[in-house]
GROMACS .gro file of C-alpha atoms in nm:
model
  129
    1UNK     CA    1  -0.812   1.068   0.597
    2UNK     CA    2  -0.711   0.782   0.823
    3UNK     CA    3  -0.437   0.847   1.077
    4UNK     CA    4  -0.169   0.581   1.132
    5UNK     CA    5   0.092   0.569   1.410
    6UNK     CA    6   0.418   0.389   1.328
    7UNK     CA    7   0.622   0.266   1.625
    8UNK     CA    8   0.970   0.131   1.552
    9UNK     CA    9   1.309   0.198   1.708
   10UNK     CA   10   1.478   0.201   1.365
   11UNK     CA   11   1.438   0.545   1.205
   12UNK     CA   12   1.503   0.421   0.847
   13UNK     CA   13   1.221   0.167   0.879
   14UNK     CA   14   0.982   0.429   1.020
   15UNK     CA   15   1.074   0.663   0.732
   16UNK     CA   16   1.022   0.394   0.468
   17UNK     CA   17   0.681   0.294   0.607
   18UNK     CA   18   0.583   0.660   0.647
   19UNK     CA   19   0.669   0.733   0.283
   20UNK     CA   20   0.471   0.433   0.155
   21UNK     CA   21   0.166   0.524   0.365
   22UNK     CA   22   0.173   0.896   0.289
   23UNK     CA   23   0.195   0.823  -0.084
   24UNK     CA   24  -0.111   0.601  -0.040
   25UNK     CA   25  -0.301   0.894   0.117
   26UNK     CA   26  -0.274   0.825   0.489
   27UNK     CA   27  -0.179   1.075   0.762
   28UNK     CA   28   0.117   0.936   0.957
   29UNK     CA   29   0.280   0.998   1.296
   30UNK     CA   30   0.587   0.824   1.437
   31UNK     CA   31   0.727   0.705   1.770
   32UNK     CA   32   1.064   0.546   1.849
   33UNK     CA   33   0.953   0.298   2.119
   34UNK     CA   34   0.653   0.168   2.309
   35UNK     CA   35   0.662   0.438   2.576
   36UNK     CA   36   0.657   0.718   2.319
   37UNK     CA   37   0.398   0.529   2.114
   38UNK     CA   38   0.156   0.497   2.406
   39UNK     CA   39   0.204   0.865   2.490
   40UNK     CA   40   0.138   0.974   2.130
   41UNK     CA   41  -0.169   0.749   2.107
   42UNK     CA   42  -0.314   0.892   2.427
   43UNK     CA   43  -0.254   1.247   2.299
   44UNK     CA   44  -0.403   1.179   1.955
   45UNK     CA   45  -0.558   0.835   1.901
   46UNK     CA   46  -0.479   0.687   1.561
   47UNK     CA   47  -0.708   0.477   1.345
   48UNK     CA   48  -0.431   0.216   1.328
   49UNK     CA   49  -0.098   0.140   1.497
   50UNK     CA   50   0.183  -0.037   1.314
   51UNK     CA   51   0.441  -0.149   1.567
   52UNK     CA   52   0.768  -0.333   1.580
   53UNK     CA   53   0.787  -0.590   1.858
   54UNK     CA   54   1.153  -0.580   1.958
   55UNK     CA   55   1.236  -0.230   2.087
   56UNK     CA   56   1.415  -0.076   2.385
   57UNK     CA   57   1.235   0.083   2.681
   58UNK     CA   58   0.896  -0.082   2.615
   59UNK     CA   59   0.871  -0.355   2.358
   60UNK     CA   60   0.577  -0.407   2.125
   61UNK     CA   61   0.425  -0.692   2.327
   62UNK     CA   62   0.416  -0.481   2.645
   63UNK     CA   63   0.279  -0.187   2.451
   64UNK     CA   64   0.003  -0.398   2.291
   65UNK     CA   65  -0.097  -0.531   2.634
   66UNK     CA   66  -0.115  -0.181   2.781
   67UNK     CA   67  -0.303  -0.027   2.489
   68UNK     CA   68  -0.553  -0.313   2.456
   69UNK     CA   69  -0.628  -0.287   2.829
   70UNK     CA   70  -0.696   0.086   2.801
   71UNK     CA   71  -0.835   0.103   2.445
   72UNK     CA   72  -0.983  -0.239   2.365
   73UNK     CA   73  -1.087  -0.145   2.010
   74UNK     CA   74  -0.742  -0.020   1.902
   75UNK     CA   75  -0.638  -0.167   1.566
   76UNK     CA   76  -0.281  -0.297   1.556
   77UNK     CA   77  -0.047  -0.446   1.299
   78UNK     CA   78   0.260  -0.606   1.457
   79UNK     CA   79   0.586  -0.656   1.270
   80UNK     CA   80   0.917  -0.815   1.355
   81UNK     CA   81   1.243  -0.919   1.199
   82UNK     CA   82   1.310  -1.131   1.505
   83UNK     CA   83   1.652  -0.993   1.591
   84UNK     CA   84   1.869  -1.292   1.687
   85UNK     CA   85   1.561  -1.513   1.703
   86UNK     CA   86   1.305  -1.610   1.444
   87UNK     CA   87   1.015  -1.361   1.429
   88UNK     CA   88   0.735  -1.620   1.421
   89UNK     CA   89   0.719  -1.662   1.800
   90UNK     CA   90   0.696  -1.288   1.862
   91UNK     CA   91   0.435  -1.247   1.590
   92UNK     CA   92   0.227  -1.537   1.721
   93UNK     CA   93   0.232  -1.375   2.066
   94UNK     CA   94   0.122  -1.040   1.923
   95UNK     CA   95  -0.163  -1.209   1.736
   96UNK     CA   96  -0.283  -1.376   2.058
   97UNK     CA   97  -0.282  -1.036   2.230
   98UNK     CA   98  -0.505  -0.881   1.965
   99UNK     CA   99  -0.293  -0.770   1.668
  100UNK     CA  100  -0.518  -0.785   1.359
  101UNK     CA  101  -0.227  -0.863   1.127
  102UNK     CA  102   0.135  -0.964   1.166
  103UNK     CA  103   0.418  -0.898   0.921
  104UNK     CA  104   0.769  -1.041   0.905
  105UNK     CA  105   1.042  -0.794   0.810
  106UNK     CA  106   1.145  -0.715   0.547
  107UNK     CA  107   0.797  -0.609   0.437
  108UNK     CA  108   0.698  -0.540   0.078
  109UNK     CA  109   0.500  -0.229  -0.015
  110UNK     CA  110   0.208  -0.441  -0.140
  111UNK     CA  111   0.203  -0.657   0.174
  112UNK     CA  112   0.202  -0.347   0.396
  113UNK     CA  113  -0.074  -0.167   0.205
  114UNK     CA  114  -0.292  -0.480   0.191
  115UNK     CA  115  -0.258  -0.536   0.568
  116UNK     CA  116  -0.334  -0.168   0.639
  117UNK     CA  117  -0.643  -0.164   0.414
  118UNK     CA  118  -0.774  -0.492   0.558
  119UNK     CA  119  -0.716  -0.385   0.918
  120UNK     CA  120  -0.883  -0.048   0.869
  121UNK     CA  121  -1.186  -0.230   0.720
  122UNK     CA  122  -1.197  -0.454   1.028
  123UNK     CA  123  -1.067  -0.765   0.852
  124UNK     CA  124  -0.809  -0.974   1.033
  125UNK     CA  125  -0.574  -1.235   0.896
  126UNK     CA  126  -0.660  -1.598   0.948
  127UNK     CA  127  -0.487  -1.758   1.243
  128UNK     CA  128  -0.248  -2.038   1.155
  129UNK     CA  129  -0.389  -2.385   1.210
   0.00000   0.00000   0.00000
């Protein structure tokens, strides 16, 4: 059973993603920010990380940089609602840093499960032209 780590500062979003993934047969762990996410990954590496980009303490971009430096093969899906800004810039940055897939919030169940399955198989989304 594949193990997925969800990192998001919003507990309701973590819970929703957790429920979707557990119902699909994945083992799931959670973290509330990038610092906790890195710590959990070091303690028990996951097959996949799904992370928000805008978080307190350590944002998703900083976390991706740190994890990719230490664990170059880590598989990551980045997601963002953009906060006060549009999410596309954050997601483009995450993609350049090595995120296999990027998702704009709100995320549908089908979109999430497709991105997870593709990323776990080693497939990445096409980069925008």
